mmCIF file of C-alpha atoms in Angstrom:
data_model
loop_
_atom_site.group_PDB
_atom_site.id
_atom_site.type_symbol
_atom_site.label_atom_id
_atom_site.label_comp_id
_atom_site.label_asym_id
_atom_site.label_seq_id
_atom_site.Cartn_x
_atom_site.Cartn_y
_atom_site.Cartn_z
ATOM 1 C CA MET I 1 75.540 99.388 122.298
ATOM 2 C CA ASP I 2 75.269 99.495 118.523
ATOM 3 C CA TYR I 3 77.626 100.364 115.558
ATOM 4 C CA LEU I 4 76.458 104.117 115.583
ATOM 5 C CA ALA I 5 77.017 104.483 119.272
ATOM 6 C CA HIS I 6 80.699 103.145 119.044
ATOM 7 C CA ALA I 7 81.323 105.338 116.066
ATOM 8 C CA ARG I 8 80.390 108.437 117.962
ATOM 9 C CA LEU I 9 82.622 107.460 120.729
ATOM 10 C CA ILE I 10 85.458 107.292 118.314
ATOM 11 C CA ARG I 11 84.539 110.650 116.902
ATOM 12 C CA ALA I 12 84.360 112.251 120.423
ATOM 13 C CA MET I 13 87.992 111.374 120.850
ATOM 14 C CA ALA I 14 88.837 113.905 118.264
ATOM 15 C CA ASP I 15 87.653 116.714 120.668
ATOM 16 C CA GLY I 16 90.204 115.350 123.369
ATOM 17 C CA VAL I 17 90.331 113.001 126.428
ATOM 18 C CA ASP I 18 87.960 115.028 128.425
ATOM 19 C CA ALA I 19 85.160 115.029 125.557
ATOM 20 C CA PHE I 20 85.705 111.433 125.253
ATOM 21 C CA ALA I 21 85.229 110.664 128.863
ATOM 22 C CA ARG I 22 81.964 112.948 128.733
ATOM 23 C CA ALA I 23 80.729 111.059 125.782
ATOM 24 C CA VAL I 24 81.292 107.514 127.555
ATOM 25 C CA GLY I 25 79.440 108.850 130.627
ATOM 26 C CA ALA I 26 76.489 109.955 128.621
ATOM 27 C CA THR I 27 76.392 106.666 126.482
ATOM 28 C CA ALA I 28 73.289 104.830 127.698
ATOM 29 C CA GLY I 29 74.326 101.072 128.545
ATOM 30 C CA PHE I 30 77.948 101.626 127.814
ATOM 31 C CA ASP I 31 79.548 98.133 127.656
ATOM 32 C CA ALA I 32 83.332 98.324 128.040
ATOM 33 C CA ALA I 33 84.006 94.772 126.585
ATOM 34 C CA ARG I 34 81.911 95.300 123.432
ATOM 35 C CA PHE I 35 83.408 98.692 123.073
ATOM 36 C CA LEU I 36 86.920 97.315 123.151
ATOM 37 C CA GLU I 37 85.970 94.525 120.806
ATOM 38 C CA PHE I 38 84.854 97.302 118.251
ATOM 39 C CA VAL I 39 88.131 99.370 118.771
ATOM 40 C CA ARG I 40 90.260 96.139 117.935
ATOM 41 C CA VAL I 41 88.251 95.087 114.854
ATOM 42 C CA HIS I 42 88.407 98.688 113.461
ATOM 43 C CA ARG I 43 92.215 98.822 114.316
ATOM 44 C CA LEU I 44 91.768 102.009 116.638
ATOM 45 C CA VAL I 45 93.777 100.902 119.844
ATOM 46 C CA ALA I 46 96.359 103.536 119.246
ATOM 47 C CA TRP I 47 93.701 106.219 119.026
ATOM 48 C CA ILE I 48 91.580 105.398 121.950
ATOM 49 C CA ALA I 49 94.163 104.374 124.419
ATOM 50 C CA PRO I 50 94.769 107.796 125.746
ATOM 51 C CA GLY I 51 90.965 108.478 126.392
ATOM 52 C CA CYS I 52 90.659 104.955 128.098
ATOM 53 C CA ALA I 53 93.465 106.279 130.693
ATOM 54 C CA HIS I 54 91.161 108.914 131.757
ATOM 55 C CA PRO I 55 90.052 108.263 135.462
ATOM 56 C CA ASP I 56 86.373 108.411 134.458
ATOM 57 C CA VAL I 57 86.775 105.738 131.678
ATOM 58 C CA ALA I 58 89.484 103.485 133.255
ATOM 59 C CA SER I 59 87.103 103.122 136.254
ATOM 60 C CA ARG I 60 84.668 101.381 133.758
ATOM 61 C CA LEU I 61 87.298 98.779 132.638
ATOM 62 C CA THR I 62 88.460 95.552 134.574
ATOM 63 C CA PRO I 63 92.141 95.451 135.379
ATOM 64 C CA SER I 64 92.734 92.760 132.781
ATOM 65 C CA GLN I 65 90.942 94.975 130.172
ATOM 66 C CA ARG I 66 93.231 97.902 131.035
ATOM 67 C CA ASP I 67 96.336 95.685 130.792
ATOM 68 C CA ALA I 68 95.223 94.061 127.587
ATOM 69 C CA LEU I 69 94.769 97.566 126.145
ATOM 70 C CA GLU I 70 98.210 98.884 127.281
ATOM 71 C CA GLY I 71 99.863 95.753 125.724
ATOM 72 C CA GLU I 72 98.120 96.546 122.474
ATOM 73 C CA ARG I 73 98.937 100.049 122.436
ATOM 74 C CA VAL I 74 102.783 99.298 123.066
ATOM 75 C CA VAL I 75 102.746 96.954 120.127
ATOM 76 C CA ALA I 76 100.925 99.438 117.945
ATOM 77 C CA LEU I 77 103.403 102.173 118.853
ATOM 78 C CA ALA I 78 106.435 99.970 118.081
ATOM 79 C CA ARG I 79 104.923 99.240 114.667
ATOM 80 C CA ALA I 80 104.300 102.705 113.990
ATOM 81 C CA GLU I 81 107.966 103.517 114.525
ATOM 82 C CA GLU I 82 108.876 100.736 112.184
ATOM 83 C CA VAL I 83 106.606 102.200 109.404
ATOM 84 C CA VAL I 84 108.145 105.520 109.845
ATOM 85 C CA GLU I 85 111.589 104.171 109.177
ATOM 86 C CA GLU I 86 110.450 101.912 106.267
ATOM 87 C CA THR I 87 108.777 104.990 104.758
ATOM 88 C CA PHE I 88 112.021 107.203 104.973
ATOM 89 C CA GLU I 89 113.839 104.251 103.736
ATOM 90 C CA ALA I 90 111.776 103.652 100.573
ATOM 91 C CA VAL I 91 111.328 107.472 99.596
ATOM 92 C CA GLU I 92 115.177 107.987 99.970
ATOM 93 C CA ALA I 93 115.886 105.197 97.644
ATOM 94 C CA LEU I 94 113.302 106.298 94.864
ATOM 95 C CA GLU I 95 114.705 110.017 95.399
ATOM 96 C CA THR I 96 118.175 108.751 94.982
ATOM 97 C CA ALA I 97 117.240 106.972 91.856
ATOM 98 C CA GLY I 98 115.964 110.117 90.402
ATOM 99 C CA ILE I 99 112.253 109.079 90.736
ATOM 100 C CA GLU I 100 109.679 111.752 91.869
ATOM 101 C CA VAL I 101 107.714 110.393 94.767
ATOM 102 C CA ARG I 102 104.435 111.152 96.878
ATOM 103 C CA ALA I 103 104.147 109.694 100.195
ATOM 104 C CA LEU I 104 100.381 108.448 100.754
ATOM 105 C CA LYS I 105 98.362 107.702 103.804
ATOM 106 C CA GLY I 106 100.494 106.004 106.651
ATOM 107 C CA VAL I 107 102.805 108.461 108.524
ATOM 108 C CA VAL I 108 101.781 111.472 106.347
ATOM 109 C CA HIS I 109 98.079 111.336 107.368
ATOM 110 C CA ALA I 110 99.011 110.373 110.847
ATOM 111 C CA THR I 111 101.129 113.530 111.088
ATOM 112 C CA ARG I 112 98.933 115.743 109.497
ATOM 113 C CA PHE I 113 95.603 114.834 110.811
ATOM 114 C CA TYR I 114 95.974 112.736 113.992
ATOM 115 C CA GLY I 115 99.023 114.857 115.283
ATOM 116 C CA ASP I 116 101.275 111.931 115.697
ATOM 117 C CA VAL I 117 102.476 108.951 113.958
ATOM 118 C CA THR I 118 101.677 106.711 117.119
ATOM 119 C CA ARG I 119 97.926 107.736 117.028
ATOM 120 C CA ARG I 120 97.097 106.030 113.704
ATOM 121 C CA PHE I 121 97.021 102.383 112.995
ATOM 122 C CA GLN I 122 100.177 101.631 110.917
ATOM 123 C CA ARG I 123 100.446 98.753 108.850
ATOM 124 C CA ASP I 124 102.329 99.515 105.610
ATOM 125 C CA VAL I 125 104.085 102.111 103.448
ATOM 126 C CA ASP I 126 102.288 103.569 100.527
ATOM 127 C CA VAL I 127 104.154 105.617 97.810
ATOM 128 C CA LEU I 128 102.847 107.020 94.412
ATOM 129 C CA VAL I 129 105.328 107.346 91.306
ATOM 130 C CA ARG I 130 104.511 108.214 87.584
ATOM 131 C CA PRO I 131 103.422 105.488 85.433
ATOM 132 C CA ALA I 132 106.614 106.069 83.304
ATOM 133 C CA ASP I 133 108.706 105.490 86.322
ATOM 134 C CA PHE I 134 106.959 102.426 87.623
ATOM 135 C CA GLU I 135 109.531 99.920 86.236
ATOM 136 C CA ARG I 136 112.515 101.829 87.562
ATOM 137 C CA ALA I 137 110.586 102.044 90.969
ATOM 138 C CA PHE I 138 109.881 98.363 91.151
ATOM 139 C CA ALA I 139 113.609 97.612 90.645
ATOM 140 C CA THR I 140 114.368 100.040 93.357
ATOM 141 C CA ILE I 141 112.113 98.697 95.854
ATOM 142 C CA GLU I 142 113.170 95.198 94.971
ATOM 143 C CA ARG I 143 116.934 96.376 95.711
ATOM 144 C CA LEU I 144 115.696 97.140 99.459
ATOM 145 C CA GLY I 145 115.095 93.505 99.818
ATOM 146 C CA TYR I 146 111.236 93.726 99.138
ATOM 147 C CA ARG I 147 109.396 91.052 96.870
ATOM 148 C CA ARG I 148 106.458 91.290 95.057
ATOM 149 C CA ASP I 149 103.442 89.916 96.933
ATOM 150 C CA GLU I 150 101.775 87.933 93.983
ATOM 151 C CA GLY I 151 98.856 86.995 96.234
ATOM 152 C CA ARG I 152 97.761 90.410 97.106
ATOM 153 C CA ILE I 153 97.363 92.587 93.897
ATOM 154 C CA GLY I 154 96.963 91.626 90.193
ATOM 155 C CA ASP I 155 98.834 92.692 87.381
ATOM 156 C CA GLY I 156 96.265 94.897 85.975
ATOM 157 C CA ALA I 157 96.084 96.955 89.175
ATOM 158 C CA VAL I 158 97.378 100.380 89.759
ATOM 159 C CA ARG I 159 99.367 99.471 92.815
ATOM 160 C CA TRP I 160 101.547 96.489 93.499
ATOM 161 C CA GLY I 161 102.187 95.287 96.933
ATOM 162 C CA PHE I 162 105.613 94.307 98.461
ATOM 163 C CA ARG I 163 106.716 92.447 101.408
ATOM 164 C CA ARG I 164 109.997 92.083 103.235
ATOM 165 C CA GLY I 165 109.492 90.190 106.423
ATOM 166 C CA ARG I 166 106.861 92.058 108.593
ATOM 167 C CA ALA I 167 107.358 95.067 106.412
ATOM 168 C CA SER I 168 104.837 95.861 103.723
ATOM 169 C CA LEU I 169 104.773 98.421 100.772
ATOM 170 C CA ASP I 170 102.275 99.463 98.321
ATOM 171 C CA LEU I 171 103.688 101.114 95.225
ATOM 172 C CA HIS I 172 101.062 103.095 93.398
ATOM 173 C CA ARG I 173 101.305 104.282 89.844
ATOM 174 C CA GLY I 174 97.924 106.128 89.499
ATOM 175 C CA LEU I 175 94.006 106.068 90.315
ATOM 176 C CA ARG I 176 91.658 103.425 89.890
ATOM 177 C CA ARG I 177 90.192 102.703 86.416
ATOM 178 C CA ARG I 178 87.167 104.781 86.961
ATOM 179 C CA ALA I 179 88.862 107.838 88.117
ATOM 180 C CA ARG I 180 91.748 107.516 85.921
ATOM 181 C CA ARG I 181 89.496 108.169 82.952
ATOM 182 C CA ARG I 182 88.803 111.548 84.304
ATOM 183 C CA ILE I 183 91.855 112.792 86.141
ATOM 184 C CA ASP I 184 95.261 112.867 84.442
ATOM 185 C CA VAL I 185 97.618 110.852 86.564
ATOM 186 C CA GLU I 186 100.337 113.787 85.809
ATOM 187 C CA ARG I 187 98.104 116.127 87.696
ATOM 188 C CA LEU I 188 98.580 114.340 90.959
ATOM 189 C CA PHE I 189 102.149 115.642 91.144
ATOM 190 C CA ASP I 190 100.897 119.099 90.937
ATOM 191 C CA ALA I 191 101.312 121.494 94.184
ATOM 192 C CA PRO I 192 102.877 118.890 96.476
ATOM 193 C CA VAL I 193 102.364 119.512 100.187
ATOM 194 C CA PRO I 194 105.488 118.990 102.378
ATOM 195 C CA CYS I 195 104.681 117.041 105.393
ATOM 196 C CA HIS I 196 107.349 117.040 108.322
ATOM 197 C CA VAL I 197 107.575 113.606 109.843
ATOM 198 C CA ARG I 198 109.954 113.428 112.759
ATOM 199 C CA GLY I 199 111.963 116.540 111.228
ATOM 200 C CA ARG I 200 112.190 115.127 107.830
ATOM 201 C CA ALA I 201 110.024 116.563 104.776
ATOM 202 C CA LEU I 202 108.052 114.178 102.839
ATOM 203 C CA SER I 203 105.998 115.258 99.799
ATOM 204 C CA THR I 204 102.358 114.339 99.491
ATOM 205 C CA LEU I 205 99.502 115.357 97.434
ATOM 206 C CA SER I 206 97.896 118.577 97.333
ATOM 207 C CA ASP I 207 95.048 119.109 99.754
ATOM 208 C CA ASP I 208 92.354 118.979 96.935
ATOM 209 C CA PHE I 209 93.831 115.520 95.980
ATOM 210 C CA THR I 210 94.364 114.220 99.387
ATOM 211 C CA LEU I 211 90.501 114.659 99.921
ATOM 212 C CA THR I 212 89.703 113.148 96.511
ATOM 213 C CA PHE I 213 91.828 110.070 97.366
ATOM 214 C CA LEU I 214 90.207 109.677 100.880
ATOM 215 C CA LEU I 215 86.591 109.720 99.291
ATOM 216 C CA LEU I 216 87.419 107.701 96.310
ATOM 217 C CA ALA I 217 89.020 105.192 98.374
ATOM 218 C CA MET I 218 86.247 105.150 100.889
ATOM 219 C CA CYS I 219 83.830 104.244 97.961
ATOM 220 C CA GLY I 220 86.103 101.341 97.195
ATOM 221 C CA ASP I 221 86.069 100.092 100.817
ATOM 222 C CA LEU I 222 82.277 100.420 101.067
ATOM 223 C CA GLU I 223 81.738 98.401 97.715
ATOM 224 C CA ARG I 224 83.650 95.439 99.192
ATOM 225 C CA GLY I 225 82.335 95.685 102.847
ATOM 226 C CA GLY I 226 85.763 96.688 103.953
ATOM 227 C CA CYS I 227 84.992 100.085 105.422
ATOM 228 C CA ARG I 228 86.039 100.640 109.032
ATOM 229 C CA ALA I 229 85.434 103.376 111.641
ATOM 230 C CA ARG I 230 89.104 104.275 111.178
ATOM 231 C CA HIS I 231 88.189 105.235 107.579
ATOM 232 C CA LEU I 232 85.407 107.555 108.677
ATOM 233 C CA LEU I 233 87.524 108.957 111.454
ATOM 234 C CA VAL I 234 90.510 109.926 108.912
ATOM 235 C CA LEU I 235 87.832 111.865 106.873
ATOM 236 C CA HIS I 236 86.479 113.635 109.976
ATOM 237 C CA LEU I 237 89.999 114.741 110.828
ATOM 238 C CA ALA I 238 90.945 115.732 107.288
ATOM 239 C CA LEU I 239 87.742 117.824 107.246
ATOM 240 C CA ARG I 240 88.929 119.659 110.501
ATOM 241 C CA THR I 241 92.488 120.190 108.935
ATOM 242 C CA LEU I 242 92.410 120.832 105.433
ATOM 243 C CA PRO I 243 91.614 124.274 104.312
ATOM 244 C CA VAL I 244 89.281 123.112 101.554
ATOM 245 C CA ASP I 245 85.848 124.680 100.817
ATOM 246 C CA PRO I 246 83.609 121.503 100.446
ATOM 247 C CA ASP I 247 81.243 123.170 97.959
ATOM 248 C CA ALA I 248 83.917 124.483 95.659
ATOM 249 C CA PHE I 249 85.651 120.969 95.977
ATOM 250 C CA LEU I 250 82.505 119.138 94.933
ATOM 251 C CA ALA I 251 82.118 121.638 92.061
ATOM 252 C CA ARG I 252 85.707 120.629 90.865
ATOM 253 C CA ARG I 253 84.846 117.079 91.206
ATOM 254 C CA ALA I 254 81.603 117.743 89.185
ATOM 255 C CA ALA I 255 83.744 119.113 86.168
ATOM 256 C CA GLN I 256 85.867 115.877 86.317
ATOM 257 C CA GLY I 257 82.790 113.614 86.478
ATOM 258 C CA LEU I 258 83.711 112.408 90.096
ATOM 259 C CA GLU I 259 81.022 114.373 92.054
ATOM 260 C CA ALA I 260 78.755 111.321 92.409
ATOM 261 C CA PRO I 261 81.209 109.061 94.416
ATOM 262 C CA CYS I 262 82.672 111.937 96.438
ATOM 263 C CA VAL I 263 79.153 113.298 97.417
ATOM 264 C CA ASN I 264 78.083 109.655 98.143
ATOM 265 C CA ALA I 265 81.018 108.958 100.427
ATOM 266 C CA LEU I 266 80.482 112.096 102.399
ATOM 267 C CA ALA I 267 76.705 111.231 102.821
ATOM 268 C CA VAL I 268 77.760 107.819 104.345
ATOM 269 C CA PHE I 269 80.299 109.490 106.516
ATOM 270 C CA LEU I 270 77.824 112.192 107.640
ATOM 271 C CA GLY I 271 74.981 109.705 108.358
ATOM 272 C CA VAL I 272 77.265 107.753 110.584
ATOM 273 C CA PHE I 273 79.306 110.743 112.418
ATOM 274 C CA GLY I 274 76.608 113.357 111.997
ATOM 275 C CA ALA I 275 77.246 117.029 111.242
ATOM 276 C CA THR I 276 79.791 118.784 113.694
ATOM 277 C CA GLU I 277 81.232 122.258 113.474
ATOM 278 C CA ALA I 278 84.177 120.815 111.486
ATOM 279 C CA SER I 279 81.997 119.032 108.916
ATOM 280 C CA GLU I 280 79.109 121.678 108.592
ATOM 281 C CA GLY I 281 80.345 123.093 105.493
ATOM 282 C CA ALA I 282 80.519 119.534 103.983
ATOM 283 C CA ALA I 283 77.002 118.811 105.283
ATOM 284 C CA ARG I 284 75.546 121.857 103.398
ATOM 285 C CA ALA I 285 77.377 121.027 100.359
ATOM 286 C CA VAL I 286 75.927 117.470 100.420
ATOM 287 C CA GLU I 287 72.432 118.683 101.090
ATOM 288 C CA ARG I 288 72.515 121.024 97.997
ATOM 289 C CA ARG I 289 73.301 117.875 95.987
ATOM 290 C CA ARG I 290 70.552 115.695 97.757
ATOM 291 C CA ARG I 291 69.290 114.388 94.567
ATOM 292 C CA ARG I 292 72.641 112.683 93.722
ATOM 293 C CA ILE I 293 72.836 110.725 96.836
ATOM 294 C CA VAL I 294 71.852 106.954 96.780
ATOM 295 C CA VAL I 295 71.027 106.271 100.411
ATOM 296 C CA ALA I 296 67.555 107.561 101.556
ATOM 297 C CA ASP I 297 68.409 108.539 105.060
ATOM 298 C CA ALA I 298 71.092 108.306 107.788
ATOM 299 C CA ALA I 299 69.842 104.867 108.845
ATOM 300 C CA GLU I 300 70.578 103.443 105.550
ATOM 301 C CA ALA I 301 74.077 105.187 105.454
ATOM 302 C CA VAL I 302 74.927 103.620 108.786
ATOM 303 C CA ALA I 303 73.890 100.241 107.254
ATOM 304 C CA VAL I 304 75.924 100.683 104.194
ATOM 305 C CA ALA I 305 78.963 101.626 106.491
ATOM 306 C CA SER I 306 78.481 98.619 108.811
ATOM 307 C CA ARG I 307 77.963 95.779 106.415
ATOM 308 C CA GLY I 308 80.375 92.856 106.314
ATOM 309 C CA ALA I 309 82.545 91.724 103.415
ATOM 310 C CA ASP I 310 81.040 91.105 99.958
ATOM 311 C CA ASP I 311 77.471 92.174 100.807
ATOM 312 C CA PRO I 312 75.473 92.389 97.510
ATOM 313 C CA ALA I 313 73.709 95.319 98.988
ATOM 314 C CA ASN I 314 76.966 97.241 99.097
ATOM 315 C CA ARG I 315 77.946 96.314 95.469
ATOM 316 C CA ARG I 316 74.594 97.855 94.196
ATOM 317 C CA TRP I 317 75.194 101.001 96.370
ATOM 318 C CA PHE I 318 78.505 101.098 94.715
ATOM 319 C CA GLN I 319 77.182 100.959 91.195
ATOM 320 C CA ARG I 320 74.650 103.657 91.834
ATOM 321 C CA ALA I 321 77.045 105.865 93.694
ATOM 322 C CA TYR I 322 80.031 105.669 91.508
ATOM 323 C CA PRO I 323 78.833 105.215 87.990
ATOM 324 C CA TYR I 324 81.339 104.419 85.217
ATOM 325 C CA ASP I 325 79.788 107.292 83.232
ATOM 326 C CA GLU I 326 76.361 109.040 83.143
ATOM 327 C CA LEU I 327 75.114 107.106 80.120
ATOM 328 C CA ALA I 328 75.916 103.740 81.779
ATOM 329 C CA ALA I 329 74.462 105.004 84.819
ATOM 330 C CA TRP I 330 71.169 105.744 83.264
ATOM 331 C CA ALA I 331 71.179 102.587 81.030
ATOM 332 C CA ARG I 332 71.379 100.707 84.330
ATOM 333 C CA ARG I 333 68.734 102.689 86.165
ATOM 334 C CA LEU I 334 66.326 102.072 83.181
ATOM 335 C CA THR I 335 67.064 98.258 82.631
ATOM 336 C CA VAL I 336 67.810 97.205 86.248
ATOM 337 C CA ASP I 337 67.002 99.885 88.786
ATOM 338 C CA LEU I 338 63.748 101.471 87.398
ATOM 339 C CA PRO I 339 61.610 100.696 90.487
ATOM 340 C CA TRP I 340 64.508 102.218 92.906
ATOM 341 C CA ALA I 341 64.961 105.185 90.552
ATOM 342 C CA VAL I 342 61.041 106.055 90.499
ATOM 343 C CA ALA I 343 60.875 105.767 94.265
ATOM 344 C CA ARG I 344 63.880 108.108 94.451
ATOM 345 C CA ARG I 345 62.418 110.541 92.257
ATOM 346 C CA PHE I 346 59.539 111.295 94.547
ATOM 347 C CA ARG I 347 61.225 111.351 98.039
ATOM 348 C CA ARG I 348 62.785 114.588 99.423
ATOM 349 C CA GLY I 349 66.305 113.305 99.574
ATOM 350 C CA PHE I 350 69.076 112.681 102.037
ATOM 351 C CA GLU I 351 69.108 114.899 105.131
ATOM 352 C CA VAL I 352 72.276 115.132 107.341
ATOM 353 C CA PRO I 353 71.674 114.238 111.047
ATOM 354 C CA ARG I 354 72.515 117.158 113.164
ATOM 355 C CA ASP I 355 71.217 115.986 116.590
ATOM 356 C CA GLY I 356 73.341 112.929 116.902
ATOM 357 C CA THR I 357 70.872 110.289 115.841
ATOM 358 C CA PRO I 358 69.894 108.775 112.349
ATOM 359 C CA ARG I 359 66.500 109.921 110.943
#
C-alpha cells in the first residue's frame, strides 16, 4: 500500500463506518500494520478508530493491534476533553478582559466538520485577536498561568505560542505576511459564525475566511513538508459542510490577489483525494483555472503532499504557487524558472482525477 491508497481510506471514513469497511475490503494488498502506522504518523487514530471496530476490519487486525489502537483512542479522547476546557477558559478570560476573540481550528473544526470534538486530533488552543488587543491578550493569557514558548515562534510572527504544563495555546493576531498585504485584518472579524461546543457558543471566522485560512495554512504546511493527511481530511470535510460556492469563492480570492495559493492548494488536495460528490464543484472551479496550477498532474500533486520536511522541491512549489506578488512571480519565472514556464505553457494543464487514481 502507498500514500495514495492510505489517504483514500482516510477519505472513505467520511462516508461512514460501512463505507470505510468496504473500502478496506476493496484495497488490494491491505496491510494493517502499515495502515496503522500511517494513521499514527498523520494523527488520525481518533478519526479512524470507529471504522477499525467494524467486524470486517477488526478481523484483519491482530489482538495486539486492536488493543493498541483502543489505548491510543482513549488517550486522544482524554486530550480532546482537556482542549475543550482549555479553549473555554482562554476565551472566557479574553472576553472578560473586553477583548473580542475568534476561536480557530481545534474544537471549532472538530464540532463543525467532524461532528464531535473527540474525532479530531487535538493538541492546542488557537485564538485570534485584533493586533491592537494583542498586548492585553498576551497579559491575559499569562495570568492564566501560560508562559511564552520562546522556542516555537519568533518575535516577527503573527502568532505566539504559550505553554502551561501539557496545555498549549497559540495567540494569533492576523494572517501571514503574504496574505496580510492583501486582506485587512479587521475583515477577519466580520460576520462571525457561532459554533456550539458542549452547549457553549464560540465565535469563529465567517465561512469564507474559514476556507481561506484552511487553504493558506495548507500552502504553508506543504512548503515545509509538514502537510499531513489530516490536513487534507479537514478540507474534504469543510467542502462537504460549508455553504460556499467554490467558483465564486475563488473569484473573491482573485480580487484579493490570493487566487493562486488557494487554487493550488485545492489542486493538491484534489490530486490526492480525487473529486467526490462533495468536492465536484471545487474540481470544476479548479479546472477552469488550470493554467494557474503549478503541478502538472495528480501524480505530482501526490508527490507534493507526501514529501518530508524541508524538501527543496516543495519550497520551489510554494514560490510558484504562492507568489509574493505578480511582478515578483514573473521576474522569478523569467530569471530562474524559464524552462519550467515554457514547458508549462504548452501542456494542457492539471486535470482532477475522478476515477480514484492519479493520471
